[in-house]
Coordinates of C-alpha atoms and ligand atoms in Angstrom, one line a residue:
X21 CA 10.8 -24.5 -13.4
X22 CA 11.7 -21.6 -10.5
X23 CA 14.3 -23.0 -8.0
X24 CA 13.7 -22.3 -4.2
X25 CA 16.9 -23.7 -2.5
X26 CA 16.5 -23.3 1.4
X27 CA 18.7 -24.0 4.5
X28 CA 18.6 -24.4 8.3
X29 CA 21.6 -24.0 9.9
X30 CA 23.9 -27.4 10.8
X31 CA 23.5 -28.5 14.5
X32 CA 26.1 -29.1 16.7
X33 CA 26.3 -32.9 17.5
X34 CA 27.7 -32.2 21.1
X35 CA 23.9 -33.3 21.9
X36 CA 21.0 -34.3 21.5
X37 CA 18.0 -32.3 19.5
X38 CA 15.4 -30.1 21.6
X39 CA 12.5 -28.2 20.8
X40 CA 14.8 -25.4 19.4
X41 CA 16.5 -27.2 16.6
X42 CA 12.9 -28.4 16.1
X43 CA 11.4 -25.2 15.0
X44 CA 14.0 -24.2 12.8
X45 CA 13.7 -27.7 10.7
X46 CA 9.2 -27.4 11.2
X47 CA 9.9 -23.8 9.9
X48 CA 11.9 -24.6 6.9
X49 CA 9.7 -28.0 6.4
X50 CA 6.5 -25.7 6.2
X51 CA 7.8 -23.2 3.9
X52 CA 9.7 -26.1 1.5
X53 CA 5.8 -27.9 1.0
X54 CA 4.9 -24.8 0.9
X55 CA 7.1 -23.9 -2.7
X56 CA 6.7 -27.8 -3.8
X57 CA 2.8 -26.9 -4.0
X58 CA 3.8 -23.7 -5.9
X59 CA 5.2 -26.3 -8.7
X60 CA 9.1 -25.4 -7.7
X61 CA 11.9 -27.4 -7.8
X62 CA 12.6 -27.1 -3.8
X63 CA 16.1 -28.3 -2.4
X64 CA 15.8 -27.9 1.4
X65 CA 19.3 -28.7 3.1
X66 CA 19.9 -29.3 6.6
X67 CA 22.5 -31.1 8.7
X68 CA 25.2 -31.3 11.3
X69 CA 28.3 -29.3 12.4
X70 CA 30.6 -32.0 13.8
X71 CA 34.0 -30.1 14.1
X72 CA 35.6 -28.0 16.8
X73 CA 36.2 -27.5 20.5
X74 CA 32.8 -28.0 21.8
X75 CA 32.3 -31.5 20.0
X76 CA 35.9 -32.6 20.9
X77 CA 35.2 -31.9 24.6
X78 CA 31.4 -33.6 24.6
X79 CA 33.2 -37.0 22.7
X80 CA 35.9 -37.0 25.9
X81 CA 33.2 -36.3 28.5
X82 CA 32.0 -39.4 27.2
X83 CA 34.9 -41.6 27.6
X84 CA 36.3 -41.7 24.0
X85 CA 39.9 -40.8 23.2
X86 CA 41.1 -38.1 21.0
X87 CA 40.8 -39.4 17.6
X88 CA 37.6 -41.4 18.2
X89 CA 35.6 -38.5 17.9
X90 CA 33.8 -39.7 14.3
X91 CA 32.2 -42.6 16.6
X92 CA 30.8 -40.4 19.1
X93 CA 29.4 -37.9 16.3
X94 CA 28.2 -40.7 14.4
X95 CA 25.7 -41.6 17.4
X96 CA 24.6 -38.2 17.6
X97 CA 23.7 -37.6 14.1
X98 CA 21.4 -40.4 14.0
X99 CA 19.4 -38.7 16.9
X100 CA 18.8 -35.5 14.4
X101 CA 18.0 -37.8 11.5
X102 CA 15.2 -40.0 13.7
X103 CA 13.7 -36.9 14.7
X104 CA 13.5 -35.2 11.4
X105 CA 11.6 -38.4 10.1
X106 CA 9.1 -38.4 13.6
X107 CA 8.4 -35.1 12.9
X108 CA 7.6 -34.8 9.3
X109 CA 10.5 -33.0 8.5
X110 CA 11.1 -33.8 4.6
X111 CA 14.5 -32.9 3.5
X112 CA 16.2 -33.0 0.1
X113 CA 19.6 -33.5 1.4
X114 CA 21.4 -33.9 4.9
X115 CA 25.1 -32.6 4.8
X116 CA 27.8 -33.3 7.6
X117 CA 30.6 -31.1 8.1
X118 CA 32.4 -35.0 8.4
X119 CA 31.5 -35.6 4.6
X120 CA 34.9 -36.2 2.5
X121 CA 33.7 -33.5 -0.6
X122 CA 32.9 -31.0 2.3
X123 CA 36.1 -31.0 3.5
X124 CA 37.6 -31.0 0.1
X125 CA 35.5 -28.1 -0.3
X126 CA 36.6 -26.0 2.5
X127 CA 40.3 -26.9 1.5
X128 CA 39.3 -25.6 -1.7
X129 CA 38.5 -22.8 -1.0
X130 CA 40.8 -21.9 2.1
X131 CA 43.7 -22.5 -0.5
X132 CA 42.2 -20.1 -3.0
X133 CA 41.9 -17.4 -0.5
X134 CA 45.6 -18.2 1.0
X135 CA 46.8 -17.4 -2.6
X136 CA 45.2 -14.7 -3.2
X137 CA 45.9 -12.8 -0.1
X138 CA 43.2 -12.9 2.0
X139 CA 44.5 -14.6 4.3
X140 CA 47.9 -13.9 7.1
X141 CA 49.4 -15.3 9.5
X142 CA 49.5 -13.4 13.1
X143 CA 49.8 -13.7 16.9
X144 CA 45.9 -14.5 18.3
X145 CA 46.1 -12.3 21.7
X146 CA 42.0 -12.3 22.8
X147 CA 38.9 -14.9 24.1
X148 CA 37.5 -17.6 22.7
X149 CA 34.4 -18.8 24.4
X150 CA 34.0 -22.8 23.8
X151 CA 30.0 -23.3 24.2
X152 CA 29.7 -20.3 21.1
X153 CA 32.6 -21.2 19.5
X154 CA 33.3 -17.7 19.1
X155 CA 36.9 -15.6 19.3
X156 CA 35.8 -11.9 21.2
X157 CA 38.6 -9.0 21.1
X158 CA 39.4 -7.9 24.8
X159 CA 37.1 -4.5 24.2
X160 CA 34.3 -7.3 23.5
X161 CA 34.9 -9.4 26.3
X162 CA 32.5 -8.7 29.3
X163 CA 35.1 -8.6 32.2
X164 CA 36.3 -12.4 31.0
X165 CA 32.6 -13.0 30.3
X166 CA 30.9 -14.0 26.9
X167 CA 28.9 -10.9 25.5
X168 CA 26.7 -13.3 24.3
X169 CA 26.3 -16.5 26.8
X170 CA 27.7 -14.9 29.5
X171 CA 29.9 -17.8 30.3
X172 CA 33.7 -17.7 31.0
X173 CA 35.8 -16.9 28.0
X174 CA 39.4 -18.7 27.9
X175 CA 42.6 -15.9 27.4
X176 CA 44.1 -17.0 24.0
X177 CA 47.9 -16.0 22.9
X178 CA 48.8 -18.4 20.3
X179 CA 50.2 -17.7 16.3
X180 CA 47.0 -18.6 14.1
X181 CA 45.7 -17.8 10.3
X182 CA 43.8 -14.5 10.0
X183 CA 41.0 -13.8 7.2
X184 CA 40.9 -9.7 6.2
X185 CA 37.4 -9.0 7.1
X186 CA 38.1 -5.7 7.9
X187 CA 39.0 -5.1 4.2
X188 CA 35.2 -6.2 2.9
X189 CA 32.9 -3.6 5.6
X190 CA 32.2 -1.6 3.6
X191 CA 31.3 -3.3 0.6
X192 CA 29.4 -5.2 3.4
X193 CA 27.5 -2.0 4.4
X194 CA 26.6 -0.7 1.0
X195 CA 25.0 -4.6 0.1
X196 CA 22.7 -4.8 3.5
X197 CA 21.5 -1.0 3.1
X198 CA 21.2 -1.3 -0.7
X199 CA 19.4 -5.0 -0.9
X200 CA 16.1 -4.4 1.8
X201 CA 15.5 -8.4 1.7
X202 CA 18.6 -9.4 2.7
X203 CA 18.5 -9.3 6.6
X204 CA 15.2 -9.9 8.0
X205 CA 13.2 -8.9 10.1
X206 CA 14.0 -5.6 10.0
X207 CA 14.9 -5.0 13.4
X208 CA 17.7 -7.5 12.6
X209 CA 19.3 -5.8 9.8
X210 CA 19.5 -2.6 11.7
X211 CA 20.8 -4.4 14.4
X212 CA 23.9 -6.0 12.3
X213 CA 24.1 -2.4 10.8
X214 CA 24.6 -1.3 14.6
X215 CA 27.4 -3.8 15.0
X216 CA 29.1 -2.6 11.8
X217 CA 29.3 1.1 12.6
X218 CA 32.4 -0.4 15.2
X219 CA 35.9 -1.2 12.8
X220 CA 35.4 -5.1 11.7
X221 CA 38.4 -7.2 12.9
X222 CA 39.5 -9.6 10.8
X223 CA 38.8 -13.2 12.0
X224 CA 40.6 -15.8 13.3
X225 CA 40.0 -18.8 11.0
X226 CA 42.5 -21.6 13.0
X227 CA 43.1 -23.4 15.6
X228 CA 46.7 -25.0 16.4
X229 CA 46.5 -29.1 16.6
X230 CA 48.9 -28.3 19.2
X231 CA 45.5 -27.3 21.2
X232 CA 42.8 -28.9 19.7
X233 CA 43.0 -31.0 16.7
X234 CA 39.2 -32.0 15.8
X235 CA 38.9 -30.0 12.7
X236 CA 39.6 -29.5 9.1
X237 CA 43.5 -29.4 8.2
X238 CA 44.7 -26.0 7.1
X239 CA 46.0 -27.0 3.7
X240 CA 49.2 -24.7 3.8
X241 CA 50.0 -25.7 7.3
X242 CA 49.6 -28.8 8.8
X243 CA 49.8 -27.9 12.3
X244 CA 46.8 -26.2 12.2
X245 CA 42.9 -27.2 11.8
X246 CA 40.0 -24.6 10.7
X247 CA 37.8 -23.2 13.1
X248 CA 34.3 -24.5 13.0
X249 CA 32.2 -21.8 11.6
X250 CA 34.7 -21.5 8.3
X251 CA 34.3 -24.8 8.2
X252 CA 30.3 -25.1 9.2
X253 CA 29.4 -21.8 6.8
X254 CA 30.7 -23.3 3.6
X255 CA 28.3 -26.1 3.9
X256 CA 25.4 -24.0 2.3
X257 CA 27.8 -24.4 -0.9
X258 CA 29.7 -27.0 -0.6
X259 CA 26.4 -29.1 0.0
X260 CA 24.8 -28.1 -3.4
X261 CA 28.5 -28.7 -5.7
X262 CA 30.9 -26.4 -4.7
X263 CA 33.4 -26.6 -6.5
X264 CA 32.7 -30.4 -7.4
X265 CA 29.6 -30.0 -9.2
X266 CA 29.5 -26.3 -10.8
X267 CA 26.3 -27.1 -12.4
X268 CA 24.3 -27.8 -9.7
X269 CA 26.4 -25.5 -7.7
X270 CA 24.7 -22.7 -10.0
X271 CA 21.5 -24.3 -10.7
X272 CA 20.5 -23.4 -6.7
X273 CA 23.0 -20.6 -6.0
X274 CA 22.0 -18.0 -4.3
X275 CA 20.1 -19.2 -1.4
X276 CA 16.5 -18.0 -1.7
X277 CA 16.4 -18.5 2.4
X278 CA 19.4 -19.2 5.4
X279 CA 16.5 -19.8 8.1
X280 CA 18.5 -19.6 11.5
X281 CA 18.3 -18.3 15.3
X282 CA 18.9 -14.8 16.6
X283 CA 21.4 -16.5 17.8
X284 CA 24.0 -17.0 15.2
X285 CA 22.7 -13.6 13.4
X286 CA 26.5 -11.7 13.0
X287 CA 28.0 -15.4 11.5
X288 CA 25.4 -15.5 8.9
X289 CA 25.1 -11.8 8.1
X290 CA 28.5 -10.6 8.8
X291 CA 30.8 -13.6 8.1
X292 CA 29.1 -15.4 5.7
X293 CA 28.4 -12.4 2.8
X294 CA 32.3 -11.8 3.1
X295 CA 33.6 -15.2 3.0
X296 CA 31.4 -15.2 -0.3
X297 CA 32.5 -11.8 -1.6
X298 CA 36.0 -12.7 -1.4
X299 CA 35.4 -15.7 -3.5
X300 CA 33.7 -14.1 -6.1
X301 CA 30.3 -15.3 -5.0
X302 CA 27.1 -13.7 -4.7
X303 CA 25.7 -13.6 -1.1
X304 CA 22.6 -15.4 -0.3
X305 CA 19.1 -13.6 -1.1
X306 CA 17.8 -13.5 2.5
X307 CA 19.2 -14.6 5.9
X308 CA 15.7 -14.9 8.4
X309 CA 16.8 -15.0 11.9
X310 CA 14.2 -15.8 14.2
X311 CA 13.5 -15.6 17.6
X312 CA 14.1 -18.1 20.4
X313 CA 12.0 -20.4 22.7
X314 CA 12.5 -19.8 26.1
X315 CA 11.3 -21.7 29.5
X316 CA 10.5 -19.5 32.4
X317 CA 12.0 -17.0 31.1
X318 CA 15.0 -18.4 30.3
X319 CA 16.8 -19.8 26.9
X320 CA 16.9 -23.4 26.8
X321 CA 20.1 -24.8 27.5
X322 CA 21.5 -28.4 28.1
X323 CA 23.8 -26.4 31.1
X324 CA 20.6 -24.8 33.1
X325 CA 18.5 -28.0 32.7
X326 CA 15.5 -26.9 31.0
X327 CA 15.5 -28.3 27.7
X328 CA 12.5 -29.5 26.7
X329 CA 12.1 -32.9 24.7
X330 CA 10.7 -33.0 21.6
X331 CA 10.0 -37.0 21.4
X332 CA 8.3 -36.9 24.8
X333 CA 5.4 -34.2 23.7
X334 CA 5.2 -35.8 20.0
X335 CA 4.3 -38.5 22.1
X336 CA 1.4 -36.8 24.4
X337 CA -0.3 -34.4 21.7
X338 CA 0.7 -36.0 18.6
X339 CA 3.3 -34.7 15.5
X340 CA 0.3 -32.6 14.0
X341 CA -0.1 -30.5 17.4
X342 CA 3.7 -29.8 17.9
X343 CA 3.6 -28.6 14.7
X344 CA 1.1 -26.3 15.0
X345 CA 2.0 -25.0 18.5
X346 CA 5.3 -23.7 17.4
X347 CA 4.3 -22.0 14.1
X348 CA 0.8 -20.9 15.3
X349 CA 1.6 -19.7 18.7
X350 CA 4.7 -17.2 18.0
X351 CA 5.2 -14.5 15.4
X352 CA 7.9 -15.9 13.1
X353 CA 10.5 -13.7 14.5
X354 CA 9.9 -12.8 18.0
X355 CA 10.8 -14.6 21.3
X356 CA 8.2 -17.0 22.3
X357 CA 7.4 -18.9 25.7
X358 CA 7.5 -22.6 25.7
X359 CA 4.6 -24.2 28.5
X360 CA 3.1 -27.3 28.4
X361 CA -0.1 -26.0 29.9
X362 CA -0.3 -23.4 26.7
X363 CA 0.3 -26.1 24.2
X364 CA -2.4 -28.2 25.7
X365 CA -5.1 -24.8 25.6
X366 CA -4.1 -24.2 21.8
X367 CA -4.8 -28.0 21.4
X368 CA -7.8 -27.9 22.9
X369 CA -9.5 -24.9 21.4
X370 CA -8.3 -24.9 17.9
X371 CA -7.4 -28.2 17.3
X372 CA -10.3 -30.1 19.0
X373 CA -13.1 -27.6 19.0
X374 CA -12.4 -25.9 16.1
X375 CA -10.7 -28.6 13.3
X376 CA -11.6 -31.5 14.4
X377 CA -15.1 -30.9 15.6
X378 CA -16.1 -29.2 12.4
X379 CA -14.7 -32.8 10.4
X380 CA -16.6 -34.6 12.8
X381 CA -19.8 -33.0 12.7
X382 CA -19.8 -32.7 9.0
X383 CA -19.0 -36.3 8.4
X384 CA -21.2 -37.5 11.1
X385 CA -24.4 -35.5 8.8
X386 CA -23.2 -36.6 5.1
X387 CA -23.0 -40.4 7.1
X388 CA -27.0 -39.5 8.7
X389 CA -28.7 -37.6 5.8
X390 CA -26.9 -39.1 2.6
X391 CA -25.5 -42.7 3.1
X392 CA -22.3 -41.4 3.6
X393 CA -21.8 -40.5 0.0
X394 CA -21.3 -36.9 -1.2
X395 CA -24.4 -35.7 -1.7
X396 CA -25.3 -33.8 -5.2
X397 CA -25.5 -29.9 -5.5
X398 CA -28.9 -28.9 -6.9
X399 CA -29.3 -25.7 -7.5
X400 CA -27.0 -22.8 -6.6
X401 CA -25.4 -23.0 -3.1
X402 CA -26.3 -19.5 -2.2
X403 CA -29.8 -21.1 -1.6
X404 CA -28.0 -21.5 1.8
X405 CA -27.8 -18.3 3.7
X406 CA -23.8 -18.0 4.6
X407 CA -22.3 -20.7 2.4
X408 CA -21.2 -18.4 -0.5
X409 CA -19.0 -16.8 2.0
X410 CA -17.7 -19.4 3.2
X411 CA -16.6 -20.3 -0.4
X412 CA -15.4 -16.8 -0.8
X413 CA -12.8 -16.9 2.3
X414 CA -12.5 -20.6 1.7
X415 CA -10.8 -20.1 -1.9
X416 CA -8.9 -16.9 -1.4
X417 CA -7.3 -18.7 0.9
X418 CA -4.2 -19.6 -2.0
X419 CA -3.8 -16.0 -2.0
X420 CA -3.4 -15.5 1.4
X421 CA -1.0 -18.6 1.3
X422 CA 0.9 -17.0 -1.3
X423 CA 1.2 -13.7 0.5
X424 CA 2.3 -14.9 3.7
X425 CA 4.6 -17.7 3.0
X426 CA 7.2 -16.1 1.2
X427 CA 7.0 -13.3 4.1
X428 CA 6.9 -16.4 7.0
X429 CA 3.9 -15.0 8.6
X430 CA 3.1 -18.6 9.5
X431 CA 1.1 -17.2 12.5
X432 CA -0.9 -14.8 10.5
X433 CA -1.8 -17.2 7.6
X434 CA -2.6 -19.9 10.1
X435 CA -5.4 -17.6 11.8
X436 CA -6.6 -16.9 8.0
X437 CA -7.3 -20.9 8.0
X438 CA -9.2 -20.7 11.0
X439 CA -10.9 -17.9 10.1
X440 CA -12.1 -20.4 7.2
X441 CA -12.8 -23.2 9.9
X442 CA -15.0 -21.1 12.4
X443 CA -17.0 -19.6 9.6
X444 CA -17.6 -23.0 8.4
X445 CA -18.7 -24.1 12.2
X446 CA -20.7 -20.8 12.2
X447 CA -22.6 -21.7 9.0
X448 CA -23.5 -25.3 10.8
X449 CA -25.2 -23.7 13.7
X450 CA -26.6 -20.4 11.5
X451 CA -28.1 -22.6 9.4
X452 CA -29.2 -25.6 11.2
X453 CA -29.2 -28.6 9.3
X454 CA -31.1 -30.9 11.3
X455 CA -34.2 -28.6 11.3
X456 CA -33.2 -28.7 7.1
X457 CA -33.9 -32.5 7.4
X458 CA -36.7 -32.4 9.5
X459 CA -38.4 -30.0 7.3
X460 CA -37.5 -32.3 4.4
X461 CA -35.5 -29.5 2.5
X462 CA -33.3 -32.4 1.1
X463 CA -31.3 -29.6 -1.7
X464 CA -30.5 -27.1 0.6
X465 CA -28.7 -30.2 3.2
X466 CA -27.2 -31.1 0.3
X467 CA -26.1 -28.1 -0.7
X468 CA -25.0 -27.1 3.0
X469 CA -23.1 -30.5 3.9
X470 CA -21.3 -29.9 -0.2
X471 CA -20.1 -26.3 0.7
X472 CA -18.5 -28.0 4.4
X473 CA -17.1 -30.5 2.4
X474 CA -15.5 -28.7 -0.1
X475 CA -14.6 -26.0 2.7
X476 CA -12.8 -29.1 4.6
X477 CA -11.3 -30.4 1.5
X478 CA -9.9 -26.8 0.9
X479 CA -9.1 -26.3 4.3
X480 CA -6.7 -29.8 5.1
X481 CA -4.7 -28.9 1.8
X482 CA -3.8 -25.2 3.0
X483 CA -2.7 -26.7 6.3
X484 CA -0.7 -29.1 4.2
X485 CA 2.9 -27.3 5.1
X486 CA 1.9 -27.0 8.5
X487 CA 0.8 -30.7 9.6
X488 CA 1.2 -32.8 6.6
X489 CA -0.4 -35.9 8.7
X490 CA -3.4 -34.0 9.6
X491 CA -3.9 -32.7 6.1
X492 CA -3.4 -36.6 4.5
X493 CA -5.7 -38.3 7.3
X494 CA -8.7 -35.3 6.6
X495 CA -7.9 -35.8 2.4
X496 CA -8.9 -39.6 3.0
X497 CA -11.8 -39.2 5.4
X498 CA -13.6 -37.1 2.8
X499 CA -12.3 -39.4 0.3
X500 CA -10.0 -38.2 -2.0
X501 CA -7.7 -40.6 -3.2
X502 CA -5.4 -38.6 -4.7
X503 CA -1.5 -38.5 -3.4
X504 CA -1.4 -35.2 -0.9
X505 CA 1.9 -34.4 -2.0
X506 CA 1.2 -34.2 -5.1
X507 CA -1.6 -31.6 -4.6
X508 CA -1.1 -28.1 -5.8
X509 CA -1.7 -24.6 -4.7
X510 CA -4.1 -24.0 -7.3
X511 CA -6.0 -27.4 -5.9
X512 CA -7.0 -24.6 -3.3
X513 CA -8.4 -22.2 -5.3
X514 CA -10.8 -24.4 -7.8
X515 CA -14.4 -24.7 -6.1
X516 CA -15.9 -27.8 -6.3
X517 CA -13.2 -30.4 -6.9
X518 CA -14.9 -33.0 -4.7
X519 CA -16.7 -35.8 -6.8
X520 CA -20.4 -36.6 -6.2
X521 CA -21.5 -39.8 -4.5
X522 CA -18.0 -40.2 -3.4
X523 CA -17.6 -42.5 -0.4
X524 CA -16.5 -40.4 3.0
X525 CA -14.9 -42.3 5.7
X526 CA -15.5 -41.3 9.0
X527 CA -12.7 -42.4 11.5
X528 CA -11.8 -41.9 14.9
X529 CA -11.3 -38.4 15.8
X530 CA -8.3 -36.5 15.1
X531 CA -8.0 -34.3 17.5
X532 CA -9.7 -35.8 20.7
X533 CA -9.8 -33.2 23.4
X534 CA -7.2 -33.5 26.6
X535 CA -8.6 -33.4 29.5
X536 CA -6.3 -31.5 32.3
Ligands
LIG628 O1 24.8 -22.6 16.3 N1 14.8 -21.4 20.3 O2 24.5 -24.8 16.2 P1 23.4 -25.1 17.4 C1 14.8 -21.3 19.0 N2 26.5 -25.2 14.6 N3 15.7 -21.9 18.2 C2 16.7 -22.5 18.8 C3 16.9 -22.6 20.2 C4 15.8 -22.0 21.0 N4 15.8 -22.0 22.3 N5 18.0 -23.3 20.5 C5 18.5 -23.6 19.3 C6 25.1 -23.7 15.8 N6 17.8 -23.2 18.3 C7 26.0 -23.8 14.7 C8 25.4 -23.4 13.4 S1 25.4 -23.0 10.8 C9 26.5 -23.0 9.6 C10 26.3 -23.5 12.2 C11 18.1 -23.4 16.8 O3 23.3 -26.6 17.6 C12 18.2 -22.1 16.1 O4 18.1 -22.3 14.7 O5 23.8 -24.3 18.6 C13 19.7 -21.7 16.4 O6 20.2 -20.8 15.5 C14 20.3 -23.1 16.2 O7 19.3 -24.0 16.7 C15 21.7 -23.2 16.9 O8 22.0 -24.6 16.8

């Protein structure tokens, strides 16, 4: 069986989850179904980043004392895990930079490269900037301001352990321009290319206790901890065995996907490969950075006051539509703004009108012409004018599945479904069953409300990966009894799967229409 092992990156517990963190996990969640109905053996990885200045300073905000900082992450991390499970988000394994073979790991390996010379000791003179947890080199700095958040940076002179990045660029270089999937989208890849035509310093990988002593210990020096994104990147290894278990460790390694935000692009791309290299590993196959979610123009940020909660709209529009919104509205990739007022529109005209009116409808007719029972193809179903194209679109939709998934055109596939759904609306009013009835032509409404069945039945499983709940509550109002998850891609492109005289069970609707 093919392996797809996938990751999102590990939050930082300094707060709560927002609608950013969210698409990441709906992103990876999609894509992981996705390869389970593909018959792979998916491990899909997320977790927490606990360590560091930015945690240690959150836990005191809050009235804890240094060395109480577990209790405070503790809390935290239970606020990810809740909304993982609200949200559909089915993960094979959750990994906290606090788990006891995690550190082992990162000891591990931090000895390893300490012996082997990779790593000094040297006088730290530069920023650090505490919200990115990121060192900048005074020619980086933007006049004591982060070149990334803008924020103040804090003037650093301390002794501290040193990895020799500069010695792996490149080696670095000649792997992005000679492996095409490896930093995508495109425009990304150039853009770390941009960034590595500069000399690469190498990076500072401590922090003194002296200063700040939330971390992992340094191994060889006890008066030091490791900074938080040695310690946060090793996860995607230390997660699946490293070193502990070497057999699982290889059964998943590489990474198929790192899924992450624009926002940590250089860690993944430019730390990450080297940190690898230097151990003798082979990088990941392809770190997708996508774009951000921003409100009025701005990037959402517990510090400005406009994050937007994720449990309040879940409640208002439902798990489905949240879903939906941020796959279907934004090109996986690009920059996208967040409204209210545009969620509710999508809501309305796709998932109302469109989705849930066409279920409606069609149950409604099998419930009013045939007893609520699939009724029994006679004949062939082109006898209906329209429905062999609706078959046509309806099945190829595995292919357009399996051409867009593994590219995460979520967006583009998405509108390939709907393009299913409003042909199958189109065919209702084209071919106007209800005159059918009145006219008596019993096999061609039987053959009509079949093809919209079958279209439906189609339809809910390729919108499986996107709202799971949608797709199980549509697979039991046509009355299939089979388990969704264990339904298969090739389910999709079969014709005629649903069973004559089956009961149908029309419920309330799924998508009832907001009014504004
Ligand atoms: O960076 N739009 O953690 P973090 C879209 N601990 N995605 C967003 C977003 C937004 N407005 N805001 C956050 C860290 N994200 C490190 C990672 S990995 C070894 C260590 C998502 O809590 C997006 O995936 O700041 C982004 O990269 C991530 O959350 C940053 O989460």
């Amino acid at each position: 069986m093919s392996k797809f092992y996938i990751t999102t990156p590990l939050y930082y517990v300094n707060s709560k989850p927002h609608i950013g963190h969210s698409y990441t996990n709906i992103a990876v969640d999609a894509l992981s179904r996705f390869y389970r109905m593909k018959g792979y053996d998916v491990f899909f990885m997320t977790g927490t980043d606990e360590h560091g200045e930015k945690i240690e300073r959150a836990a005191l905000a809050k009235g804890l004392k240094e060395g109480e900082e577990k209790k405070f992450v503790d809390e935290i991390v239970l606020t990810f895990k809740n909304l993982w499970h609200k949200i559909d988000v089915q993960y094979d394994y959750f990994i906290r930079t606090t788990d006891d073979y995690h550190i082992k790991s990162v000891q591990v390996i931090l000895d390893k490269l300490y012996k082997e010379g990779n790593i000094y000791k040297k006088i730290y003179k530069g920023w650090f900037c505490t919200p990115c947890e990121t060192f900048w080199s005074d020619a980086q700095s933007d006049d004591g301001l982060c070149p990334d958040c803008k924020r103040q940076l804090e003037k650093l002179d301390e002794e501290n352990y040193f990895f020799k990045m500069s010695e792996y660029q490149n080696w670095l270089i000649d792997h992005v321009n000679s492996n095409p999937a490896f930093i995508k989208p495109d425009f990304r890849k150039n853009e770390v290319l941009g960034f590595l035509k500069e000399p690469l310093l190498d990076l500072c990988i401590s922090r003194p206790k002296s200063r700040m002593s939330w971390g992992i210990e340094i191994p060889f020096d006890k008066n030091f901890v490791t900074y938080v994104w040695f310690d946060a990147l090793i996860n995607y290894i230390s997660g699946i065995g490293y070193p502990h278990d070497m057999a699982r460790f290889k059964k998943y390694w590489p990474a198929d996907f790192h899924i992450i935000g624009k926002d940590i692009l250089r860690h993944h791309a430019v730390y990450w490969p080297v940190m690898l290299h230097a151990l003798g590993i082979e990088p990941p196959n392809t770190i997708f950075a996508h774009g951000w979610w921003v409100v009025k123009g701005e990037k959402m940020s517990k510090s400005k006051g406009n994050v937007i909660e994720p449990l309040k709209l879940i409640e208002d529009y439902g798990i489905d539509a949240y879903r939906y919104f941020l796959l279907r509205e934004v090109s996986f990739g690009l920059d996208g703004t967040f409204s209210e007022e545009t969620l509710i529109l999508r809501y309305n005209s796709d998932l109302a009108n469109d989705l849930g009116n066409l279920l409606n409808r069609t149950l409604t007719m099998v419930e009013k012409y045939f007893e609520g029972k699939v009724p029994e193809v006679k004949g062939q179903s082109s006898n209906v004018k329209g429905a062999e194209e609706l078959k046509t679109k309806a099945i190829s939709l595995a292919e357009e599945l399996n051409d867009a998934m593994p590219q995460l055109d979520f967006a583009g596939v998405l509108s390939k479904i709907w393009d299913v759904i409003n042909t199958a609306n189109k065919l209702i009013e084209d071919s106007k069953p209800w005159a059918l009835s009145k006219e008596k032509k019993a096999d061609e409404l039987a053959s009509l409300l079949y093809s919209l069945l079958e279209a439906l039945r189609i339809i809910s499983l390729s919108i499986y990966p996107f709202m799971p709940s949608a797709s199980r509550s549509i697979m039991a109002q046509l009355g299939i009894k089979e388990d969704t998850e264990k339904m298969k891609l090739a389910d999709i492109k079969v014709w005629g799967r649903l069973k004559t005289a089956a009961k149908v069970n029309k419920s309330k609707p799924l998508f009832p229409r907001i009014e504004t």
